[in-house]
């Protein structure tokens, strides 16, 4: 038994071989002015419940984003939908607003939102709470790294919306604490990652357990054509909405590689790089949890303010580290791919890959943490 655990631990820390050609990671950002999307209607013209409208207005929103404008009417009607839009374009509101509208105007509407990371689950629940203030709608968030006993108690109460990561959700179902057979709406957020080999069985189990599912929504920033068969199995003949502005997510990011010479110390090159004044808020990616811990320790020993997030850290630790990074109390956040999706951090000036990422999809999502909105970001990838 212990030998098996040791083998798994060793394999989880073994850095996989990258499939990326480094030449593809050199690219200048495009100096293109993108006119912001302006909806022809206000939220109050969509005929939403007054309590929902009040909460939307209290958040400072007047008009729907493009993905919302193209999704809300169909989703409120209960249609299945696959939505593709970049992070930060209002995808969460695109599925939460119609879900809440249905909950407020129809009987027996409940929803399960499945996401790949703990941080994204917490963000979805926080958004739901802000949109349902002063209502009787309840939510629960079930993620790894938290108390299972507390989750069991929470799962047994009536929850209008449940959001969680696949592993913890299935664990609670196996313990007979969580029932999903009577939940009517399923949302898979960042579904392309969740349909990867590591998640597909968990997702299939959840989908098959929703015996009374009436509506399915799949949202992501990218679409992998190899997943089309599985998407069709889950969502059927769903409406497709693809919101793009003609630019790839990396078009506003200066990208370059750093070749480490045989006589150079890779870590010293990194320190010299991040000491430059323009490196104000840096996301530094490594391929393994052990590598992340080692890098952060080295950075701290070099006098750099840094912290880490990866799957072995408790949720409290990860939440605190992200908050320190958001508020500028640390300059560098060292992470595995857990930070490549679902974490909305404003003002990231640089993304650095300490090794070549394993896939181009991983690379695109990582560098998408910088160069957000109208800003231009910078990404570097180390190549030995």
mmCIF file of C-alpha atoms in Angstrom:
data_model
loop_
_atom_site.group_PDB
_atom_site.id
_atom_site.type_symbol
_atom_site.label_atom_id
_atom_site.label_comp_id
_atom_site.label_asym_id
_atom_site.label_seq_id
_atom_site.Cartn_x
_atom_site.Cartn_y
_atom_site.Cartn_z
ATOM 1 C CA UNK A 1 0.000 0.000 0.000
ATOM 2 C CA UNK A 2 2.749 2.453 1.040
ATOM 3 C CA UNK A 3 4.795 1.470 -2.004
ATOM 4 C CA UNK A 4 1.862 2.371 -4.239
ATOM 5 C CA UNK A 5 1.544 5.757 -2.524
ATOM 6 C CA UNK A 6 5.268 6.374 -2.951
ATOM 7 C CA UNK A 7 5.073 5.477 -6.636
ATOM 8 C CA UNK A 8 2.132 7.832 -7.140
ATOM 9 C CA UNK A 9 3.917 10.637 -5.283
ATOM 10 C CA UNK A 10 7.039 10.181 -7.397
ATOM 11 C CA UNK A 11 5.074 10.158 -10.640
ATOM 12 C CA UNK A 12 3.113 13.278 -9.647
ATOM 13 C CA UNK A 13 6.392 15.166 -9.203
ATOM 14 C CA UNK A 14 7.963 13.922 -12.405
ATOM 15 C CA UNK A 15 8.011 16.731 -14.947
ATOM 16 C CA UNK A 16 6.223 15.657 -18.154
ATOM 17 C CA UNK A 17 7.814 16.211 -21.551
ATOM 18 C CA UNK A 18 6.521 19.275 -23.377
ATOM 19 C CA UNK A 19 4.905 18.932 -26.790
ATOM 20 C CA UNK A 20 5.488 22.586 -27.709
ATOM 21 C CA UNK A 21 7.864 23.953 -30.326
ATOM 22 C CA UNK A 22 9.559 26.944 -28.579
ATOM 23 C CA UNK A 23 9.503 28.918 -31.850
ATOM 24 C CA UNK A 24 5.726 29.223 -31.463
ATOM 25 C CA UNK A 25 6.179 31.157 -28.222
ATOM 26 C CA UNK A 26 7.816 34.217 -29.774
ATOM 27 C CA UNK A 27 5.236 36.799 -30.756
ATOM 28 C CA UNK A 28 4.737 40.546 -30.474
ATOM 29 C CA UNK A 29 1.464 41.910 -29.212
ATOM 30 C CA UNK A 30 -0.713 43.623 -31.788
ATOM 31 C CA UNK A 31 -1.364 47.328 -31.491
ATOM 32 C CA UNK A 32 -5.052 47.098 -32.243
ATOM 33 C CA UNK A 33 -7.753 49.257 -30.778
ATOM 34 C CA UNK A 34 -10.740 47.100 -29.883
ATOM 35 C CA UNK A 35 -13.996 48.885 -29.476
ATOM 36 C CA UNK A 36 -15.747 47.601 -26.356
ATOM 37 C CA UNK A 37 -18.976 45.730 -26.952
ATOM 38 C CA UNK A 38 -22.010 47.884 -26.280
ATOM 39 C CA UNK A 39 -25.348 46.135 -25.970
ATOM 40 C CA UNK A 40 -28.374 47.710 -27.603
ATOM 41 C CA UNK A 41 -30.396 47.039 -24.467
ATOM 42 C CA UNK A 42 -30.213 47.451 -20.714
ATOM 43 C CA UNK A 43 -30.744 44.626 -18.238
ATOM 44 C CA UNK A 44 -34.207 45.971 -17.364
ATOM 45 C CA UNK A 45 -35.247 45.389 -20.970
ATOM 46 C CA UNK A 46 -34.682 41.629 -20.595
ATOM 47 C CA UNK A 47 -37.694 41.290 -18.307
ATOM 48 C CA UNK A 48 -35.799 39.951 -15.313
ATOM 49 C CA UNK A 49 -37.211 39.602 -11.783
ATOM 50 C CA UNK A 50 -37.073 42.925 -9.911
ATOM 51 C CA UNK A 51 -34.913 41.509 -7.089
ATOM 52 C CA UNK A 52 -32.403 40.190 -9.599
ATOM 53 C CA UNK A 53 -32.392 43.517 -11.455
ATOM 54 C CA UNK A 54 -31.777 45.380 -8.204
ATOM 55 C CA UNK A 55 -28.806 43.162 -7.356
ATOM 56 C CA UNK A 56 -27.349 43.536 -10.847
ATOM 57 C CA UNK A 57 -27.696 47.318 -10.567
ATOM 58 C CA UNK A 58 -26.091 47.310 -7.105
ATOM 59 C CA UNK A 59 -23.049 45.627 -8.659
ATOM 60 C CA UNK A 60 -22.784 48.583 -11.029
ATOM 61 C CA UNK A 61 -23.826 46.748 -14.204
ATOM 62 C CA UNK A 62 -26.221 48.423 -16.640
ATOM 63 C CA UNK A 63 -25.971 46.421 -19.868
ATOM 64 C CA UNK A 64 -25.137 42.791 -20.608
ATOM 65 C CA UNK A 65 -21.757 41.776 -21.987
ATOM 66 C CA UNK A 66 -21.606 40.216 -25.442
ATOM 67 C CA UNK A 67 -21.687 36.616 -24.225
ATOM 68 C CA UNK A 68 -24.598 37.482 -21.931
ATOM 69 C CA UNK A 69 -26.471 39.340 -24.668
ATOM 70 C CA UNK A 70 -26.264 36.292 -26.932
ATOM 71 C CA UNK A 71 -27.090 33.710 -24.250
ATOM 72 C CA UNK A 72 -29.558 35.100 -21.708
ATOM 73 C CA UNK A 73 -32.797 34.876 -23.683
ATOM 74 C CA UNK A 74 -32.174 31.303 -24.811
ATOM 75 C CA UNK A 75 -31.030 30.131 -21.383
ATOM 76 C CA UNK A 76 -33.979 31.732 -19.588
ATOM 77 C CA UNK A 77 -36.193 29.675 -21.926
ATOM 78 C CA UNK A 78 -34.410 26.524 -20.734
ATOM 79 C CA UNK A 79 -32.396 25.780 -23.876
ATOM 80 C CA UNK A 80 -29.165 23.774 -23.828
ATOM 81 C CA UNK A 81 -26.165 25.880 -24.808
ATOM 82 C CA UNK A 82 -22.415 25.683 -25.454
ATOM 83 C CA UNK A 83 -20.798 29.097 -24.963
ATOM 84 C CA UNK A 84 -17.236 30.018 -25.920
ATOM 85 C CA UNK A 85 -15.828 33.314 -24.657
ATOM 86 C CA UNK A 86 -12.592 34.535 -23.134
ATOM 87 C CA UNK A 87 -12.138 34.776 -19.385
ATOM 88 C CA UNK A 88 -13.309 38.109 -18.009
ATOM 89 C CA UNK A 89 -16.122 38.572 -20.533
ATOM 90 C CA UNK A 90 -19.007 37.865 -18.169
ATOM 91 C CA UNK A 91 -19.364 34.091 -18.639
ATOM 92 C CA UNK A 92 -20.303 33.538 -14.995
ATOM 93 C CA UNK A 93 -23.157 36.024 -15.246
ATOM 94 C CA UNK A 94 -24.181 34.438 -18.539
ATOM 95 C CA UNK A 95 -25.185 31.257 -16.754
ATOM 96 C CA UNK A 96 -26.026 32.551 -13.272
ATOM 97 C CA UNK A 97 -28.476 35.272 -14.329
ATOM 98 C CA UNK A 98 -30.779 32.893 -16.247
ATOM 99 C CA UNK A 99 -30.507 30.259 -13.498
ATOM 100 C CA UNK A 100 -31.504 32.786 -10.824
ATOM 101 C CA UNK A 101 -34.291 34.127 -13.040
ATOM 102 C CA UNK A 102 -35.699 30.616 -13.348
ATOM 103 C CA UNK A 103 -35.363 30.021 -9.604
ATOM 104 C CA UNK A 104 -37.283 33.223 -8.889
ATOM 105 C CA UNK A 105 -40.093 32.615 -11.367
ATOM 106 C CA UNK A 106 -40.546 28.838 -11.534
ATOM 107 C CA UNK A 107 -40.998 26.028 -9.043
ATOM 108 C CA UNK A 108 -38.458 23.296 -8.291
ATOM 109 C CA UNK A 109 -35.499 24.795 -10.167
ATOM 110 C CA UNK A 110 -32.094 23.869 -8.775
ATOM 111 C CA UNK A 111 -28.641 23.878 -10.324
ATOM 112 C CA UNK A 112 -25.307 22.086 -10.144
ATOM 113 C CA UNK A 113 -22.270 24.059 -11.350
ATOM 114 C CA UNK A 114 -19.128 21.979 -11.827
ATOM 115 C CA UNK A 115 -15.737 23.686 -12.204
ATOM 116 C CA UNK A 116 -12.132 22.449 -12.432
ATOM 117 C CA UNK A 117 -10.546 24.465 -9.608
ATOM 118 C CA UNK A 118 -11.340 25.385 -6.025
ATOM 119 C CA UNK A 119 -10.748 29.081 -6.631
ATOM 120 C CA UNK A 120 -13.189 29.190 -9.534
ATOM 121 C CA UNK A 121 -15.816 27.415 -7.406
ATOM 122 C CA UNK A 122 -15.473 30.064 -4.709
ATOM 123 C CA UNK A 123 -15.744 32.856 -7.283
ATOM 124 C CA UNK A 124 -18.922 31.359 -8.764
ATOM 125 C CA UNK A 125 -20.531 31.047 -5.334
ATOM 126 C CA UNK A 126 -19.539 34.610 -4.418
ATOM 127 C CA UNK A 127 -21.155 35.864 -7.630
ATOM 128 C CA UNK A 128 -24.314 33.863 -6.918
ATOM 129 C CA UNK A 129 -24.540 35.327 -3.413
ATOM 130 C CA UNK A 130 -24.152 38.880 -4.712
ATOM 131 C CA UNK A 131 -26.892 38.320 -7.302
ATOM 132 C CA UNK A 132 -29.302 36.795 -4.753
ATOM 133 C CA UNK A 133 -28.941 39.246 -1.864
ATOM 134 C CA UNK A 134 -32.086 39.732 0.190
ATOM 135 C CA UNK A 135 -33.651 36.595 -1.286
ATOM 136 C CA UNK A 136 -34.201 33.168 0.263
ATOM 137 C CA UNK A 137 -32.037 31.365 -2.295
ATOM 138 C CA UNK A 138 -29.266 29.231 -0.770
ATOM 139 C CA UNK A 139 -25.985 27.962 -2.184
ATOM 140 C CA UNK A 140 -23.241 25.570 -1.150
ATOM 141 C CA UNK A 141 -19.647 25.238 -2.332
ATOM 142 C CA UNK A 142 -17.927 21.834 -2.158
ATOM 143 C CA UNK A 143 -14.198 21.752 -2.878
ATOM 144 C CA UNK A 144 -11.133 19.811 -1.818
ATOM 145 C CA UNK A 145 -8.963 21.043 1.023
ATOM 146 C CA UNK A 146 -11.941 21.823 3.281
ATOM 147 C CA UNK A 147 -13.676 19.942 6.087
ATOM 148 C CA UNK A 148 -15.518 16.879 4.790
ATOM 149 C CA UNK A 149 -17.694 16.686 7.919
ATOM 150 C CA UNK A 150 -18.850 20.286 7.445
ATOM 151 C CA UNK A 151 -19.558 19.572 3.792
ATOM 152 C CA UNK A 152 -21.644 16.545 4.706
ATOM 153 C CA UNK A 153 -23.802 18.672 6.992
ATOM 154 C CA UNK A 154 -24.100 21.396 4.366
ATOM 155 C CA UNK A 155 -24.980 18.911 1.614
ATOM 156 C CA UNK A 156 -27.964 17.606 3.562
ATOM 157 C CA UNK A 157 -29.745 20.958 3.682
ATOM 158 C CA UNK A 158 -31.788 22.435 0.848
ATOM 159 C CA UNK A 159 -29.473 24.216 -1.566
ATOM 160 C CA UNK A 160 -30.804 25.965 -4.648
ATOM 161 C CA UNK A 161 -27.350 26.098 -6.217
ATOM 162 C CA UNK A 162 -24.472 23.704 -5.639
ATOM 163 C CA UNK A 163 -21.044 24.536 -7.014
ATOM 164 C CA UNK A 164 -17.990 22.361 -6.650
ATOM 165 C CA UNK A 165 -15.064 20.457 -8.074
ATOM 166 C CA UNK A 166 -15.670 16.964 -9.497
ATOM 167 C CA UNK A 167 -13.703 15.022 -6.884
ATOM 168 C CA UNK A 168 -15.379 16.473 -3.806
ATOM 169 C CA UNK A 169 -18.842 16.334 -5.388
ATOM 170 C CA UNK A 170 -18.503 12.623 -6.193
ATOM 171 C CA UNK A 171 -17.035 11.948 -2.747
ATOM 172 C CA UNK A 172 -20.133 13.451 -1.100
ATOM 173 C CA UNK A 173 -22.393 11.481 -3.434
ATOM 174 C CA UNK A 174 -20.554 8.250 -2.565
ATOM 175 C CA UNK A 175 -21.020 9.038 1.135
ATOM 176 C CA UNK A 176 -24.789 9.373 0.527
ATOM 177 C CA UNK A 177 -24.602 12.974 1.771
ATOM 178 C CA UNK A 178 -25.334 14.712 -1.527
ATOM 179 C CA UNK A 179 -28.226 13.953 -3.850
ATOM 180 C CA UNK A 180 -28.171 15.271 -7.395
ATOM 181 C CA UNK A 181 -30.882 13.085 -8.926
ATOM 182 C CA UNK A 182 -33.486 15.829 -8.515
ATOM 183 C CA UNK A 183 -31.341 18.766 -9.736
ATOM 184 C CA UNK A 184 -32.717 20.239 -12.958
ATOM 185 C CA UNK A 185 -29.887 22.397 -14.374
ATOM 186 C CA UNK A 186 -26.266 21.406 -15.023
ATOM 187 C CA UNK A 187 -23.457 23.858 -15.779
ATOM 188 C CA UNK A 188 -19.951 22.766 -16.722
ATOM 189 C CA UNK A 189 -17.701 25.823 -16.523
ATOM 190 C CA UNK A 190 -14.256 25.616 -18.173
ATOM 191 C CA UNK A 191 -15.571 22.373 -19.621
ATOM 192 C CA UNK A 192 -12.664 21.818 -22.013
ATOM 193 C CA UNK A 193 -10.336 21.196 -19.099
ATOM 194 C CA UNK A 194 -12.902 19.140 -17.194
ATOM 195 C CA UNK A 195 -13.358 16.854 -20.167
ATOM 196 C CA UNK A 196 -9.633 16.106 -20.180
ATOM 197 C CA UNK A 197 -8.704 12.540 -19.346
ATOM 198 C CA UNK A 198 -8.277 13.367 -15.663
ATOM 199 C CA UNK A 199 -11.873 14.586 -15.268
ATOM 200 C CA UNK A 200 -13.959 12.808 -17.859
ATOM 201 C CA UNK A 201 -15.050 9.866 -15.695
ATOM 202 C CA UNK A 202 -15.993 12.123 -12.788
ATOM 203 C CA UNK A 203 -18.058 14.293 -15.140
ATOM 204 C CA UNK A 204 -19.761 11.297 -16.743
ATOM 205 C CA UNK A 205 -20.673 9.999 -13.289
ATOM 206 C CA UNK A 206 -22.203 13.336 -12.296
ATOM 207 C CA UNK A 207 -24.100 13.657 -15.578
ATOM 208 C CA UNK A 208 -25.529 10.145 -15.307
ATOM 209 C CA UNK A 209 -26.617 10.819 -11.727
ATOM 210 C CA UNK A 210 -28.798 13.793 -12.707
ATOM 211 C CA UNK A 211 -31.921 11.785 -13.535
ATOM 212 C CA UNK A 212 -34.175 14.871 -13.775
ATOM 213 C CA UNK A 213 -31.790 17.133 -15.679
ATOM 214 C CA UNK A 214 -33.746 19.457 -17.950
ATOM 215 C CA UNK A 215 -31.091 21.946 -19.051
ATOM 216 C CA UNK A 216 -27.356 21.782 -19.699
ATOM 217 C CA UNK A 217 -24.906 24.659 -20.178
ATOM 218 C CA UNK A 218 -21.252 24.301 -21.137
ATOM 219 C CA UNK A 219 -18.956 27.335 -20.988
ATOM 220 C CA UNK A 220 -15.261 27.753 -21.705
ATOM 221 C CA UNK A 221 -12.677 30.046 -23.248
ATOM 222 C CA UNK A 222 -11.565 27.397 -25.748
ATOM 223 C CA UNK A 223 -13.070 24.466 -27.622
ATOM 224 C CA UNK A 224 -11.154 21.271 -28.312
ATOM 225 C CA UNK A 225 -12.508 19.562 -31.427
ATOM 226 C CA UNK A 226 -11.536 16.149 -30.031
ATOM 227 C CA UNK A 227 -14.169 16.620 -27.320
ATOM 228 C CA UNK A 228 -17.095 17.188 -29.699
ATOM 229 C CA UNK A 229 -18.499 13.661 -29.357
ATOM 230 C CA UNK A 230 -18.555 13.910 -25.563
ATOM 231 C CA UNK A 231 -20.020 17.426 -25.701
ATOM 232 C CA UNK A 232 -22.857 16.129 -27.872
ATOM 233 C CA UNK A 233 -23.472 13.266 -25.452
ATOM 234 C CA UNK A 234 -23.747 15.700 -22.544
ATOM 235 C CA UNK A 235 -25.543 18.657 -24.123
ATOM 236 C CA UNK A 236 -27.277 17.114 -27.118
ATOM 237 C CA UNK A 237 -28.169 19.452 -29.989
ATOM 238 C CA UNK A 238 -27.236 22.525 -27.991
ATOM 239 C CA UNK A 239 -27.225 26.095 -29.259
ATOM 240 C CA UNK A 240 -23.668 27.247 -30.005
ATOM 241 C CA UNK A 241 -22.529 30.762 -29.092
ATOM 242 C CA UNK A 242 -18.957 31.737 -29.920
ATOM 243 C CA UNK A 243 -18.030 35.251 -28.832
ATOM 244 C CA UNK A 244 -14.761 36.521 -30.273
ATOM 245 C CA UNK A 245 -13.446 39.894 -31.313
ATOM 246 C CA UNK A 246 -11.268 38.492 -34.081
ATOM 247 C CA UNK A 247 -8.258 38.317 -31.791
ATOM 248 C CA UNK A 248 -6.753 35.370 -30.017
ATOM 249 C CA UNK A 249 -6.433 35.628 -26.243
ATOM 250 C CA UNK A 250 -2.682 36.028 -26.669
ATOM 251 C CA UNK A 251 -2.754 38.868 -29.201
ATOM 252 C CA UNK A 252 -2.311 41.520 -26.512
ATOM 253 C CA UNK A 253 0.594 39.707 -24.857
ATOM 254 C CA UNK A 254 4.247 40.176 -25.840
ATOM 255 C CA UNK A 255 5.667 36.660 -25.892
ATOM 256 C CA UNK A 256 9.292 35.585 -25.916
ATOM 257 C CA UNK A 257 11.578 32.764 -24.854
ATOM 258 C CA UNK A 258 14.666 32.910 -22.670
ATOM 259 C CA UNK A 259 17.358 30.410 -23.664
ATOM 260 C CA UNK A 260 19.557 29.429 -20.739
ATOM 261 C CA UNK A 261 23.168 28.883 -21.811
ATOM 262 C CA UNK A 262 25.219 25.962 -20.547
ATOM 263 C CA UNK A 263 27.370 28.229 -18.402
ATOM 264 C CA UNK A 264 24.393 30.069 -16.877
ATOM 265 C CA UNK A 265 22.477 29.325 -13.694
ATOM 266 C CA UNK A 266 18.782 29.251 -14.610
ATOM 267 C CA UNK A 267 17.585 30.552 -11.258
ATOM 268 C CA UNK A 268 20.052 33.448 -11.339
ATOM 269 C CA UNK A 269 18.716 34.405 -14.777
ATOM 270 C CA UNK A 270 15.189 34.383 -13.322
ATOM 271 C CA UNK A 271 16.130 36.599 -10.370
ATOM 272 C CA UNK A 272 17.896 39.124 -12.585
ATOM 273 C CA UNK A 273 14.797 39.220 -14.780
ATOM 274 C CA UNK A 274 12.171 39.786 -12.075
ATOM 275 C CA UNK A 275 14.282 42.401 -10.291
ATOM 276 C CA UNK A 276 13.540 44.824 -13.116
ATOM 277 C CA UNK A 277 11.114 47.547 -12.046
ATOM 278 C CA UNK A 278 8.539 46.713 -14.736
ATOM 279 C CA UNK A 279 7.925 43.302 -13.125
ATOM 280 C CA UNK A 280 5.305 44.522 -10.680
ATOM 281 C CA UNK A 281 3.001 41.498 -10.362
ATOM 282 C CA UNK A 282 4.393 38.198 -11.652
ATOM 283 C CA UNK A 283 2.752 34.792 -12.075
ATOM 284 C CA UNK A 284 5.517 32.187 -12.211
ATOM 285 C CA UNK A 285 4.520 28.717 -13.412
ATOM 286 C CA UNK A 286 6.379 25.479 -12.744
ATOM 287 C CA UNK A 287 5.358 21.995 -13.855
ATOM 288 C CA UNK A 288 5.314 20.164 -10.510
ATOM 289 C CA UNK A 289 4.253 20.886 -6.940
ATOM 290 C CA UNK A 290 7.757 20.121 -5.703
ATOM 291 C CA UNK A 291 9.210 22.492 -8.280
ATOM 292 C CA UNK A 292 6.825 25.251 -7.186
ATOM 293 C CA UNK A 293 7.798 24.855 -3.525
ATOM 294 C CA UNK A 294 11.509 24.844 -4.369
ATOM 295 C CA UNK A 295 11.248 27.963 -6.535
ATOM 296 C CA UNK A 296 9.342 29.936 -3.911
ATOM 297 C CA UNK A 297 11.847 28.976 -1.217
ATOM 298 C CA UNK A 298 14.736 30.064 -3.443
ATOM 299 C CA UNK A 299 13.007 33.360 -4.236
ATOM 300 C CA UNK A 300 12.399 34.099 -0.556
ATOM 301 C CA UNK A 301 16.031 33.298 0.223
ATOM 302 C CA UNK A 302 16.971 35.800 -2.488
ATOM 303 C CA UNK A 303 14.901 38.502 -0.809
ATOM 304 C CA UNK A 304 11.926 38.320 -3.183
ATOM 305 C CA UNK A 305 8.395 38.467 -1.762
ATOM 306 C CA UNK A 306 6.653 35.355 -3.051
ATOM 307 C CA UNK A 307 4.197 32.622 -2.161
ATOM 308 C CA UNK A 308 2.797 29.461 -3.754
ATOM 309 C CA UNK A 309 -0.430 27.747 -4.722
ATOM 310 C CA UNK A 310 -0.775 24.130 -5.817
ATOM 311 C CA UNK A 311 -2.976 21.130 -5.163
ATOM 312 C CA UNK A 312 -1.255 20.013 -1.964
ATOM 313 C CA UNK A 313 -1.814 23.330 -0.203
ATOM 314 C CA UNK A 314 -4.884 23.697 2.005
ATOM 315 C CA UNK A 315 -7.671 25.862 0.671
ATOM 316 C CA UNK A 316 -7.137 28.428 3.428
ATOM 317 C CA UNK A 317 -3.472 28.685 2.453
ATOM 318 C CA UNK A 318 -4.290 29.084 -1.257
ATOM 319 C CA UNK A 319 -6.944 31.712 -0.599
ATOM 320 C CA UNK A 320 -4.555 33.717 1.593
ATOM 321 C CA UNK A 321 -1.723 33.488 -0.963
ATOM 322 C CA UNK A 322 -3.960 34.755 -3.766
ATOM 323 C CA UNK A 323 -5.182 37.627 -1.593
ATOM 324 C CA UNK A 324 -1.589 38.624 -0.782
ATOM 325 C CA UNK A 325 -0.814 38.602 -4.493
ATOM 326 C CA UNK A 326 -3.936 40.566 -5.448
ATOM 327 C CA UNK A 327 -3.200 43.266 -2.877
ATOM 328 C CA UNK A 328 0.461 43.571 -3.868
ATOM 329 C CA UNK A 329 1.877 42.312 -0.581
ATOM 330 C CA UNK A 330 3.836 39.733 -2.545
ATOM 331 C CA UNK A 331 5.359 40.339 -5.957
ATOM 332 C CA UNK A 332 5.537 36.767 -7.269
ATOM 333 C CA UNK A 333 2.982 33.978 -7.058
ATOM 334 C CA UNK A 334 4.506 30.621 -7.968
ATOM 335 C CA UNK A 335 1.950 28.088 -9.158
ATOM 336 C CA UNK A 336 1.122 24.932 -11.022
ATOM 337 C CA UNK A 337 -1.624 24.988 -13.647
ATOM 338 C CA UNK A 338 -4.162 25.422 -10.836
ATOM 339 C CA UNK A 339 -3.676 29.172 -11.395
ATOM 340 C CA UNK A 340 -4.000 29.017 -15.169
ATOM 341 C CA UNK A 341 -7.787 29.042 -15.108
ATOM 342 C CA UNK A 342 -10.570 30.581 -13.151
ATOM 343 C CA UNK A 343 -8.479 32.986 -11.095
ATOM 344 C CA UNK A 344 -9.323 36.582 -11.859
ATOM 345 C CA UNK A 345 -6.375 38.727 -10.767
ATOM 346 C CA UNK A 346 -6.179 42.257 -12.115
ATOM 347 C CA UNK A 347 -2.899 43.883 -13.022
ATOM 348 C CA UNK A 348 -0.682 40.838 -13.641
ATOM 349 C CA UNK A 349 2.196 42.433 -15.540
ATOM 350 C CA UNK A 350 4.138 39.273 -16.390
ATOM 351 C CA UNK A 351 3.644 35.542 -16.766
ATOM 352 C CA UNK A 352 6.770 33.412 -16.656
ATOM 353 C CA UNK A 353 6.965 29.713 -17.520
ATOM 354 C CA UNK A 354 10.005 28.315 -15.719
ATOM 355 C CA UNK A 355 9.835 25.292 -18.007
ATOM 356 C CA UNK A 356 8.064 24.690 -21.302
ATOM 357 C CA UNK A 357 4.408 23.952 -20.545
ATOM 358 C CA UNK A 358 3.242 20.478 -21.483
ATOM 359 C CA UNK A 359 0.697 21.605 -24.089
ATOM 360 C CA UNK A 360 -0.155 24.685 -26.133
ATOM 361 C CA UNK A 361 -3.596 24.799 -24.497
ATOM 362 C CA UNK A 362 -1.953 25.071 -21.073
ATOM 363 C CA UNK A 363 0.351 27.808 -22.399
ATOM 364 C CA UNK A 364 -2.527 29.883 -23.803
ATOM 365 C CA UNK A 365 -4.484 29.721 -20.562
ATOM 366 C CA UNK A 366 -1.426 30.658 -18.503
ATOM 367 C CA UNK A 367 -0.512 33.738 -20.500
ATOM 368 C CA UNK A 368 -4.187 34.692 -20.509
ATOM 369 C CA UNK A 369 -3.700 35.775 -16.874
ATOM 370 C CA UNK A 370 -1.920 38.889 -18.179
ATOM 371 C CA UNK A 371 -2.807 41.380 -20.908
ATOM 372 C CA UNK A 372 -6.417 41.487 -19.780
ATOM 373 C CA UNK A 373 -8.976 44.091 -20.843
ATOM 374 C CA UNK A 374 -7.175 46.923 -22.644
ATOM 375 C CA UNK A 375 -3.780 46.231 -21.061
ATOM 376 C CA UNK A 376 -0.747 44.716 -22.764
ATOM 377 C CA UNK A 377 0.952 41.879 -20.908
ATOM 378 C CA UNK A 378 4.301 40.153 -21.193
ATOM 379 C CA UNK A 379 5.058 36.424 -21.155
ATOM 380 C CA UNK A 380 8.433 34.695 -20.969
ATOM 381 C CA UNK A 381 9.160 30.989 -21.280
ATOM 382 C CA UNK A 382 12.490 29.477 -20.200
ATOM 383 C CA UNK A 383 14.056 27.051 -22.661
ATOM 384 C CA UNK A 384 17.131 25.040 -21.714
#
